[in-house]
Coordinates of C-alpha atoms and ligand atoms in Angstrom, one line a residue:
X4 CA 4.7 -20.5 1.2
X5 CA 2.5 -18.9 3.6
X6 CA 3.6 -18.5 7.1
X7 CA 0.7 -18.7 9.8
X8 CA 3.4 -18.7 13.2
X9 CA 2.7 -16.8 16.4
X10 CA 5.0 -13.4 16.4
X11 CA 7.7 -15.0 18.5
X12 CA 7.6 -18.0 16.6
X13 CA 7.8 -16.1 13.0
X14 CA 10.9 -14.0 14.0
X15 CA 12.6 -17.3 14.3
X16 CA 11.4 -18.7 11.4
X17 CA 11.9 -15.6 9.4
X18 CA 15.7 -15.6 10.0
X19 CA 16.2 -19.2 9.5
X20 CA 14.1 -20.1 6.3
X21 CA 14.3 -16.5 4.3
X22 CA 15.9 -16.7 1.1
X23 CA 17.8 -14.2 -0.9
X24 CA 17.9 -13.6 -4.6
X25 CA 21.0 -11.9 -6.1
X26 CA 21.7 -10.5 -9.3
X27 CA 19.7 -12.0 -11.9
X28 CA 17.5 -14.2 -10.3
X29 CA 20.2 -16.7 -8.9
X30 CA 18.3 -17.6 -5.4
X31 CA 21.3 -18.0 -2.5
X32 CA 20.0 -19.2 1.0
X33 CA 20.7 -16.6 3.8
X34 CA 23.0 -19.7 5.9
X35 CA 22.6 -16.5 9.1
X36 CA 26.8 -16.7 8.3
X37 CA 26.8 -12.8 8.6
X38 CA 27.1 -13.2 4.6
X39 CA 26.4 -9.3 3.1
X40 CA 22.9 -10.0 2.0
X41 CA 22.0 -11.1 5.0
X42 CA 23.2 -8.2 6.8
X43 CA 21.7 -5.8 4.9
X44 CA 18.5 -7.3 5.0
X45 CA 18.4 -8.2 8.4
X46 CA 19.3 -4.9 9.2
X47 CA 16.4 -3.6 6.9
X48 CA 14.2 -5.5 9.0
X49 CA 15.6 -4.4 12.5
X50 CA 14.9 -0.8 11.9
X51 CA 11.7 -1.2 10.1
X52 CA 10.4 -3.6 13.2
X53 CA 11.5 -0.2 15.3
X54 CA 9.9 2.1 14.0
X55 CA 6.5 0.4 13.9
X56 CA 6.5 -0.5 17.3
X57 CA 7.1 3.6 17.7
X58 CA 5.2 4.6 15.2
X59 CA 2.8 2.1 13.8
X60 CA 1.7 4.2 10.9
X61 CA 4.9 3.5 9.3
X62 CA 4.1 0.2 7.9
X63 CA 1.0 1.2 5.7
X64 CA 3.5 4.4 4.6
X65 CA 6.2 1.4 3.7
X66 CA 3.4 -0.1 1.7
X67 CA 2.3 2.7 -0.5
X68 CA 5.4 4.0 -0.5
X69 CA 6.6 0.4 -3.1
X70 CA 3.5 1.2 -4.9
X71 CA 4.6 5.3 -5.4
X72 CA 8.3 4.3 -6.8
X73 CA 8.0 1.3 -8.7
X74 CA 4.9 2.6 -10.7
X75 CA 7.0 5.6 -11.7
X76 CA 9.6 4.9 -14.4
X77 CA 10.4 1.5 -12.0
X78 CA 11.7 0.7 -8.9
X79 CA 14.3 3.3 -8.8
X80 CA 14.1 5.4 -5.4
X81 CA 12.7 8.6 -7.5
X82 CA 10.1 8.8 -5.2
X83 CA 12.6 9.9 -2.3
X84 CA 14.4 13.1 -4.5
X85 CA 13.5 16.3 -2.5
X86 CA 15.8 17.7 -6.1
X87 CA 17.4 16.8 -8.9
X88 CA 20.2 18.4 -11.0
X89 CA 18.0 19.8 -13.5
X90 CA 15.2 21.8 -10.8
X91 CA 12.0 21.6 -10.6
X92 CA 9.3 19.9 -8.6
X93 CA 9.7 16.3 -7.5
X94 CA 7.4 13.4 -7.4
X95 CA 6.8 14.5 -3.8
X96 CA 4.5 17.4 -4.7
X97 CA 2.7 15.1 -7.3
X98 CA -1.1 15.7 -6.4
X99 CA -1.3 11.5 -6.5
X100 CA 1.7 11.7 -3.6
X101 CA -0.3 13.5 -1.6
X102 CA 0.3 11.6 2.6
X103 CA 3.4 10.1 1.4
X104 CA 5.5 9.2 4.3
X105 CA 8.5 7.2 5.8
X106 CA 11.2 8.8 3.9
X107 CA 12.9 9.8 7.6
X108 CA 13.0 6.3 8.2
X109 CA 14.5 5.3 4.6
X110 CA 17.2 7.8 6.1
X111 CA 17.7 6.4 8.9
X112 CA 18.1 3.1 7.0
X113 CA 20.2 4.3 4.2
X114 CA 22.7 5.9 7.2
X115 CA 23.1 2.3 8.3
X116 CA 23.7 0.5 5.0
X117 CA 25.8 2.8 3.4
X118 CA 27.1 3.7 -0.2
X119 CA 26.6 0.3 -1.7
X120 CA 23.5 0.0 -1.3
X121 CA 21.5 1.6 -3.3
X122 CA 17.9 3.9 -2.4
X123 CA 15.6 2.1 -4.4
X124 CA 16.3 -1.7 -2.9
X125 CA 15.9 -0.2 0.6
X126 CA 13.0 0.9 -0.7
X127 CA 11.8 -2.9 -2.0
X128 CA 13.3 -4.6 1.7
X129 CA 11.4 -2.0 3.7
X130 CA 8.0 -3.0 2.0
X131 CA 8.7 -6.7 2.0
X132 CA 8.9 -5.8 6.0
X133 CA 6.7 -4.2 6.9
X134 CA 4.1 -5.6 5.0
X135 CA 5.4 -9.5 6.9
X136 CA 4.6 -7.5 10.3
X137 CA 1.9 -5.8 9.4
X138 CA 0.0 -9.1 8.2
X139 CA 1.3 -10.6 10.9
X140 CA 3.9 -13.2 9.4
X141 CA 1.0 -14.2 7.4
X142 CA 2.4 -12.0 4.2
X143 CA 6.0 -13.5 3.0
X144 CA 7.7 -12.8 -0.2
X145 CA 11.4 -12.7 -1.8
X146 CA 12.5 -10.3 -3.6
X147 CA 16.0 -9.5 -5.5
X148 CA 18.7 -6.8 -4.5
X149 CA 20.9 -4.9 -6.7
X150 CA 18.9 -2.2 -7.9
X151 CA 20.4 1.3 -8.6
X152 CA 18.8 4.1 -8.2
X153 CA 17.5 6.9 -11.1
X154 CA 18.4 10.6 -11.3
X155 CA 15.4 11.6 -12.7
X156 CA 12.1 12.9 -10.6
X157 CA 8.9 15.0 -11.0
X158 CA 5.7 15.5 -10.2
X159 CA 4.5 15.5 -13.7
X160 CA 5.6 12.2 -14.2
X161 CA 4.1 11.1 -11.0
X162 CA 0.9 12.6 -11.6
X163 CA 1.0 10.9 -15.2
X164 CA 1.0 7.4 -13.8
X165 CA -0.1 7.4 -10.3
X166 CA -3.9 6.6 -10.9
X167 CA -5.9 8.8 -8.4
X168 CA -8.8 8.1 -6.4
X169 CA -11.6 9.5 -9.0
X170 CA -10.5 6.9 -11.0
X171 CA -12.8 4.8 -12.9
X172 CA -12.9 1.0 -14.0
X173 CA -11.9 1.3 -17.1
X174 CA -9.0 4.0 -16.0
X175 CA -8.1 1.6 -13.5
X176 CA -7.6 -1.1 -15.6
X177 CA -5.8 0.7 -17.9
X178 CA -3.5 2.0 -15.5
X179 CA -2.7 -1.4 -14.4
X180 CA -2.4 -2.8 -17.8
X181 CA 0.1 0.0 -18.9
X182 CA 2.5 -1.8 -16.1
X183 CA 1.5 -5.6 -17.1
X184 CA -1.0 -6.0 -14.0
X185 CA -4.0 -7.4 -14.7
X186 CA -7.6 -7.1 -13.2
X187 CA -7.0 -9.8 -10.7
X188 CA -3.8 -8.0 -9.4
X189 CA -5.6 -4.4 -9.3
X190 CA -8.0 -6.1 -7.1
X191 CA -5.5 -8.3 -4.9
X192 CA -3.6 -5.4 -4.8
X193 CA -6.3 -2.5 -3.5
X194 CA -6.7 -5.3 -0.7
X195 CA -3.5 -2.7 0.7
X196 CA -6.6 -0.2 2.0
X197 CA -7.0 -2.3 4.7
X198 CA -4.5 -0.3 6.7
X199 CA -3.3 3.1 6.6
X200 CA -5.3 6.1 6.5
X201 CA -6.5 9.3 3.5
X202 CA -6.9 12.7 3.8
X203 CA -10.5 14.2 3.5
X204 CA -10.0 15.4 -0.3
X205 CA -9.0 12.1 -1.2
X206 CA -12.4 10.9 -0.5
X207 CA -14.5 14.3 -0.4
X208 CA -16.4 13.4 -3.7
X209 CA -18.1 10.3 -1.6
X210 CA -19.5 12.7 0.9
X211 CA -21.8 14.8 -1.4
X212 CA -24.6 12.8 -3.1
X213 CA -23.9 15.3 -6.0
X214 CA -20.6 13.9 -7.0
X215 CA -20.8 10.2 -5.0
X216 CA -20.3 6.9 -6.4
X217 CA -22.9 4.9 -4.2
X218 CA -21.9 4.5 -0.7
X219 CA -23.4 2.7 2.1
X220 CA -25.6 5.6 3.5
X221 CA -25.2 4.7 6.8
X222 CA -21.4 4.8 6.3
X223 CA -21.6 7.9 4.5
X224 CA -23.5 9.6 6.8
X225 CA -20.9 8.0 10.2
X226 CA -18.1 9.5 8.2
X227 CA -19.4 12.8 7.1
X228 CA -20.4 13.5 10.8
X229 CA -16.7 11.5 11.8
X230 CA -14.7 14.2 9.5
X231 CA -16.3 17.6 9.9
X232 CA -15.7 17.0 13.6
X233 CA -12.0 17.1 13.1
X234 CA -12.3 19.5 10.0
X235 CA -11.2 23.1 11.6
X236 CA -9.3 26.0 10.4
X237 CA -5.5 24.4 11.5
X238 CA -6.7 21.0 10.2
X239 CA -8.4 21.8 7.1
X240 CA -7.6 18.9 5.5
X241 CA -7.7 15.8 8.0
X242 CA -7.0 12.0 7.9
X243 CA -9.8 9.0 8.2
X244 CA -8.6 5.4 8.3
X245 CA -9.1 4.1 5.5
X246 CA -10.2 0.5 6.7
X247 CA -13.6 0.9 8.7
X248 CA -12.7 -1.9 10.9
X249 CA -10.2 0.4 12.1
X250 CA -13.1 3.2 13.5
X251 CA -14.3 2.6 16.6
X252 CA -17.2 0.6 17.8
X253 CA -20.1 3.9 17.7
X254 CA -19.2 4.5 14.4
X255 CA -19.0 1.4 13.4
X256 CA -22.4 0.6 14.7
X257 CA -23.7 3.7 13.2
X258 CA -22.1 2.7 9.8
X259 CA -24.2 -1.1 10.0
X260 CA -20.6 -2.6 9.5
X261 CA -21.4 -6.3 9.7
X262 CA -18.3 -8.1 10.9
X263 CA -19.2 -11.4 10.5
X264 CA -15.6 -12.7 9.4
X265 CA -13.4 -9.9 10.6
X266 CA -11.3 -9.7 13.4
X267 CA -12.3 -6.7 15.5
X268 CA -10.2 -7.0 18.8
X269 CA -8.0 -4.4 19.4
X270 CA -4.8 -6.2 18.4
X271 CA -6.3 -6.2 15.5
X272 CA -6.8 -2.8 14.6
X273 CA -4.5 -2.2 11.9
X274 CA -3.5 -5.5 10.7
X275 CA -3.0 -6.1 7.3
X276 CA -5.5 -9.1 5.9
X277 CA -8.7 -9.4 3.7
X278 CA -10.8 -7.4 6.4
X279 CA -10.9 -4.7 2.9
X280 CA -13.3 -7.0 0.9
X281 CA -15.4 -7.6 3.7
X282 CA -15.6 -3.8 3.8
X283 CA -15.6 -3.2 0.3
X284 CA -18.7 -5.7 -0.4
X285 CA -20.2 -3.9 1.9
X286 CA -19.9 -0.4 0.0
X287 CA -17.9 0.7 3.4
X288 CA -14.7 1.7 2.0
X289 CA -13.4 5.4 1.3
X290 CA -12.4 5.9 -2.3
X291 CA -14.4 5.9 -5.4
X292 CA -11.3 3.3 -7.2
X293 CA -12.2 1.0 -4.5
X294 CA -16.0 1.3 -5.1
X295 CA -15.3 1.2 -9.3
X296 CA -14.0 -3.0 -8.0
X297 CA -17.8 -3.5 -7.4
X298 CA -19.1 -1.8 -10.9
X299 CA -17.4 -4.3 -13.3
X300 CA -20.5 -5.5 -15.4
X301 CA -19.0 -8.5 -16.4
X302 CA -18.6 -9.4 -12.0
X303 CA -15.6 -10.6 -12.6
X304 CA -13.7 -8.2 -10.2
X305 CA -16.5 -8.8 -7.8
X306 CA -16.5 -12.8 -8.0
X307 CA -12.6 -11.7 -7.1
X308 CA -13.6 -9.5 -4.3
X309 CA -15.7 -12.3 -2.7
X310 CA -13.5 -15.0 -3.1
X311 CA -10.8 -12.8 -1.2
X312 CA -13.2 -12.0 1.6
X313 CA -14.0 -15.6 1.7
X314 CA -10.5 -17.4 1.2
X315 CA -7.9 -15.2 3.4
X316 CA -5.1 -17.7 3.3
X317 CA -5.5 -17.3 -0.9
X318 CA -5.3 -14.0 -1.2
X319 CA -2.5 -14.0 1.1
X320 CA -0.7 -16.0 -1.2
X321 CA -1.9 -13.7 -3.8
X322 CA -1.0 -10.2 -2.6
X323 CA 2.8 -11.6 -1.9
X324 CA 3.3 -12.4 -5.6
X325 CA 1.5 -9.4 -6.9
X326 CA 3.7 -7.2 -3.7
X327 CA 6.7 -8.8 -5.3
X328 CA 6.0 -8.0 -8.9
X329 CA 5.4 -4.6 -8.4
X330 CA 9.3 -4.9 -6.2
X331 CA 10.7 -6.4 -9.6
X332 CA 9.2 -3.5 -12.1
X333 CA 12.8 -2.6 -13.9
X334 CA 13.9 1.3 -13.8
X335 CA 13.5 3.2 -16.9
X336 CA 16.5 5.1 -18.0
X337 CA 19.5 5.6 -19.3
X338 CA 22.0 6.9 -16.1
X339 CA 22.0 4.8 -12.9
X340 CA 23.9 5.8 -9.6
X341 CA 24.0 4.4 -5.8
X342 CA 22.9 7.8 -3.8
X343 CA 24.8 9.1 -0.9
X344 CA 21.9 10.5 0.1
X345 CA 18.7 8.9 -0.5
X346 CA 16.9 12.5 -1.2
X347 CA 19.5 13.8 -3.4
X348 CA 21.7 12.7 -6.7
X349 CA 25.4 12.3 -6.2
Ligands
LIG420 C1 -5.7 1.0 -7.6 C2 -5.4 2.2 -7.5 C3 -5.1 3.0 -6.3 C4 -5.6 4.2 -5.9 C5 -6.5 5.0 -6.8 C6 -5.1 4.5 -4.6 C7 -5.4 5.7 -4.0 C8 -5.0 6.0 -2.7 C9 -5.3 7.2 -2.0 C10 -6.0 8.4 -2.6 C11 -4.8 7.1 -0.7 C12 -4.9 8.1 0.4 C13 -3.8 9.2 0.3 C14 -4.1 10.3 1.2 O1 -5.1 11.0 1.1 O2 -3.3 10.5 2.2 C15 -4.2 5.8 -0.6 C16 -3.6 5.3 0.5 C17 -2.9 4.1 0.6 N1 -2.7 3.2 -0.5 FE1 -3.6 3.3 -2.3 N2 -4.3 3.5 -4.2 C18 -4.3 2.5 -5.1 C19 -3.6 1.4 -5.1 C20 -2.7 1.0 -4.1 C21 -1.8 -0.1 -4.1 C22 -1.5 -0.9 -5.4 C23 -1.2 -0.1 -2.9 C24 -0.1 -1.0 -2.4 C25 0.1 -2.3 -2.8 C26 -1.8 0.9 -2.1 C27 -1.5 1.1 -0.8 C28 -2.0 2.2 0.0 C29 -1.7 2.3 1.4 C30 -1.0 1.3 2.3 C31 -2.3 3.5 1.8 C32 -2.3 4.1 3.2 C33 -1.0 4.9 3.3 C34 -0.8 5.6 4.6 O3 -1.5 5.3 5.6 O4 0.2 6.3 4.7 N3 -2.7 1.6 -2.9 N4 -4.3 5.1 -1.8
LIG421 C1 11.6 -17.9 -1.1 O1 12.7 -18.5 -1.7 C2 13.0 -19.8 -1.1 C3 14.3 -20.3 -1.7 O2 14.2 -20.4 -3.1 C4 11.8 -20.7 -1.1 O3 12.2 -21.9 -0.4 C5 10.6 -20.1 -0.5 O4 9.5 -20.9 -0.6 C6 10.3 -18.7 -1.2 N1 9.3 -18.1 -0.4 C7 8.2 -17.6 -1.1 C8 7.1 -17.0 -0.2 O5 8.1 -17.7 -2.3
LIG422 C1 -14.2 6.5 -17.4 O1 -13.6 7.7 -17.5 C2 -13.2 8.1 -18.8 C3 -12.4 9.4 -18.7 O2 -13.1 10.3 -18.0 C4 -14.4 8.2 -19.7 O3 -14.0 8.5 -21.0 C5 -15.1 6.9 -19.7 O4 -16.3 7.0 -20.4 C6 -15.4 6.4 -18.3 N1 -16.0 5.1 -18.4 C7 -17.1 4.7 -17.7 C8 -17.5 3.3 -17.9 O5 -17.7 5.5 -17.0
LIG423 C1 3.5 -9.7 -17.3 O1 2.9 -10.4 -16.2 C2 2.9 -11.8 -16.3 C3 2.0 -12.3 -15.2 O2 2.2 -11.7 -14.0 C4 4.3 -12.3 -16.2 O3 4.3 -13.7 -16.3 C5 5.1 -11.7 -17.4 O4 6.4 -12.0 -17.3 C6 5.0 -10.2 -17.4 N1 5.5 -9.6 -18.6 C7 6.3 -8.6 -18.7 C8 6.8 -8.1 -20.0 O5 6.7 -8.0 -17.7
LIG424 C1 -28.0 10.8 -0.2 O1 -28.7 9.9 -1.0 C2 -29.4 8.9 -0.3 C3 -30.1 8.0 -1.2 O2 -29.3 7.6 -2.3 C4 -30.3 9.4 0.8 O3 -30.8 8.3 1.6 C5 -29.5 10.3 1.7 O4 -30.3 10.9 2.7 C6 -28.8 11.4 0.9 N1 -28.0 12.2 1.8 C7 -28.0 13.5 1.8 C8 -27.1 14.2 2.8 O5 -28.7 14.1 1.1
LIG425 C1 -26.0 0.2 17.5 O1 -26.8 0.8 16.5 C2 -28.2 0.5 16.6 C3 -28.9 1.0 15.4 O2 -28.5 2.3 15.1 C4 -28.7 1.1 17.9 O3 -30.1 0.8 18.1 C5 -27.9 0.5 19.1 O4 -28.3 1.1 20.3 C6 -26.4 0.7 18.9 N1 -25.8 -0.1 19.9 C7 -24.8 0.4 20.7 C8 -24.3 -0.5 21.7 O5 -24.4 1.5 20.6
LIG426 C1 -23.4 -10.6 8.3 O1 -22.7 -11.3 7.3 C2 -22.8 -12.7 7.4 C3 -21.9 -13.4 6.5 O2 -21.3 -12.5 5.6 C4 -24.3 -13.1 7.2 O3 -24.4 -14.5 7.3 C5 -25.1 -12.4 8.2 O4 -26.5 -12.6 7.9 C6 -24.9 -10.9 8.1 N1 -25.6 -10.2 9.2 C7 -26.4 -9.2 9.0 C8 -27.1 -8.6 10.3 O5 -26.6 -8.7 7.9
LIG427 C1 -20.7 1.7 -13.7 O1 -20.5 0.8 -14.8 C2 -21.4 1.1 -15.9 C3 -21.2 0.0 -17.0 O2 -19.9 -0.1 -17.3 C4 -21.1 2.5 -16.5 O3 -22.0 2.8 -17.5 C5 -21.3 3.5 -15.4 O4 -20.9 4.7 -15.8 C6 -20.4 3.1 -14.2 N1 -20.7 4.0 -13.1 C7 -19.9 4.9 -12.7 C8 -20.3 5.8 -11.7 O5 -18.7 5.0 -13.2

């Protein structure tokens, strides 16, 4: 079900049609009775609609942040550990991990809900949120609670699985397949880079025609110019957004970003819709795995790309199931808890 509503109009609607799954899979409708589900997500969504409106680079954080856990022995809040009984580095000073954010607001979450429930579905909820605001109620999933969260975390691990942004095809697909996603997912899925933002050496490799995948020129040029301007000796390593619907209109011209199709206006800066294939088709887009999309010599992935460019209501539809697959990947392991504290084991 995809929910096109005005933002007043979706709140509503949220809290009267949203359904809950618990346990294994048995669906119970929220009746807004105060029933414990209900509260817990509800307050999920409360604090994750705050901090946006403060902070609106939350919500992109939210996103990735699904992505970082789940991919990494499951959805099991092991992204979160700042230690673990046994030492040693956590997934948080994986390479891959590298601009992860909104573990503050997990905090401030978990300090709400309490000891029953658990890191890693605060986690799921928080995604599921902040991905309905930022696509503007257009984005809607379920997703089950009852997860327990792992004792296990490090960078290693993460650096294992986490596929970086050097990535090729093949890699990429690979990477995907090793978790049961398949092409069409890995591309409904990047669609996520149309928000948030990446550091310089996360895309430094597309500035230097030595080591670049092709780029738009153009582009290439706007952005090389774009980041040495905010490269200095405090800020060696600084953030772009990664959408370039998101720069503003001189470098956008400068760039030749047609947006034919996109919604440019201000309240739109940020959203979360297809605006990334329009970019990507385009060969406007920051990271060498999102370029690898358009090298698929069988065009496959690209008849994907232009389909989601050209059918925003599909992929939609699309990202929500693949969003809550990725919430439903089962933890790996043998020893299960419910944190205290969402950055440390009991
Ligand atoms: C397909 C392989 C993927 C690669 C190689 C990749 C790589 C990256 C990199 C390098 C960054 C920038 C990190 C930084 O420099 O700060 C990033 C940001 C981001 N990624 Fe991905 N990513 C992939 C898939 C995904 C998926 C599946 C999602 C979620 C569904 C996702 C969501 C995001 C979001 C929302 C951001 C912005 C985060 C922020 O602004 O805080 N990515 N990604
Ligand atoms: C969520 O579950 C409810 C109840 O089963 C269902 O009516 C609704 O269509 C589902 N929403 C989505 C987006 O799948
Ligand atoms: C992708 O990268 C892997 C590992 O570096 C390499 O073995 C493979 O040949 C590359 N594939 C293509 C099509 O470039
Ligand atoms: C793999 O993914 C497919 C399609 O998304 C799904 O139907 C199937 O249940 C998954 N299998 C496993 C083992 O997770
Ligand atoms: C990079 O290569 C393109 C052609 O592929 C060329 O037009 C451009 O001027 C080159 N940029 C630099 C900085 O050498
Ligand atoms: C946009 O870019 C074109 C081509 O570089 C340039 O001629 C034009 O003056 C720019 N327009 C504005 C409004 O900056
Ligand atoms: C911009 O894209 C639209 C549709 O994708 C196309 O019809 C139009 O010709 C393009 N404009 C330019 C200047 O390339
Ligand atoms: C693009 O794809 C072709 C065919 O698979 C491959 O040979 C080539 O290495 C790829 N290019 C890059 C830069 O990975």
């Amino acid at each position: 079900m995809v929910i096109k509503l005005s933002a007043g109009a979706f709140a509503v609607s949220v809290c009267l049609s949203l359904a809950f799954f618990v346990g294994h899979g048995q669906p119970v409708l929220a009746d807004g009775g105060g029933g414990k589900k209900h509260d817990v997500a509800d307050t999920v969504k409360k604090e994750v609609a705050i901090a946006m409106k403060k902070n609106p680079r939350i919500g992109a954080a939210l996103v990735r942040l699904l992505f970082h856990d789940c991919w990494v022995h499951g959805c099991d809040g092991s992204v979160l550990l700042d230690k673990t009984p046994d030492g040693g580095s956590t997934e948080k000073d994986a390479m891959n991990n590298i601009g992860l954010e909104g573990f503050d607001l997990i905090d401030r979450i978990k300090d709400k809900l309490g000891e029953s429930v658990s890191c890693a579905d605060i986690v799921v909820l928080a995604a599921r949120d902040a991905t309905s605001i930022l696509s503007r109620g257009n984005i809607a999933y379920n997703v089950t609670t009852g997860r327990k969260d792992g004792v296990r975390s490090s960078a290693a691990a993460a650096d294992a699985v986490l596929p970086p942004s050097t990535f090729n095809f093949t890699q990429l697909k690979a990477n995907f397949a090793a978790r049961n996603f398949t092409q069409t997912e890995l591309v409904v899925l990047s669609g996520a880079h149309a928000v948030g933002v990446a550091h310089l050496s996360s895309f430094r490799d597309r500035l230097d025609n030595a080591t670049a995948t092709p780029i738009s020129v153009r582009y290439q040029n706007a952005l090389r110019d774009h980041v040495e301007d905010k490269t200095t000796a405090a800020v060696p390593d600084p953030t772009e957004m990664n959408n370039i619907r998101d720069m503003e209109f001189a470098f956008r011209n400068a760039s030749g970003y047609n947006a034919t199709g996109v919604d440019t206006s201000r309240a739109a800066r940020g959203v979360l819709d297809n605006s990334y294939y329009h970019a990507n088709l385009q060969n406007k887009v920051l990271f060498r795995s999102d370029w690898e999309l358009r090298n698929d010599t069988t065009g496959a992935a690209g008849r994907d790309m232009r389909e989601f460019r050209d059918d925003a209501a599909g992929w939609y539809v699309l990202f929500g199931k693949a969003m809550a697959k990725l919430s439903e990947i089962p933890a790996e392991g043998s020893r299960f808890e419910i944190r205290k504290n969402c950055r440390t084991t009991n």
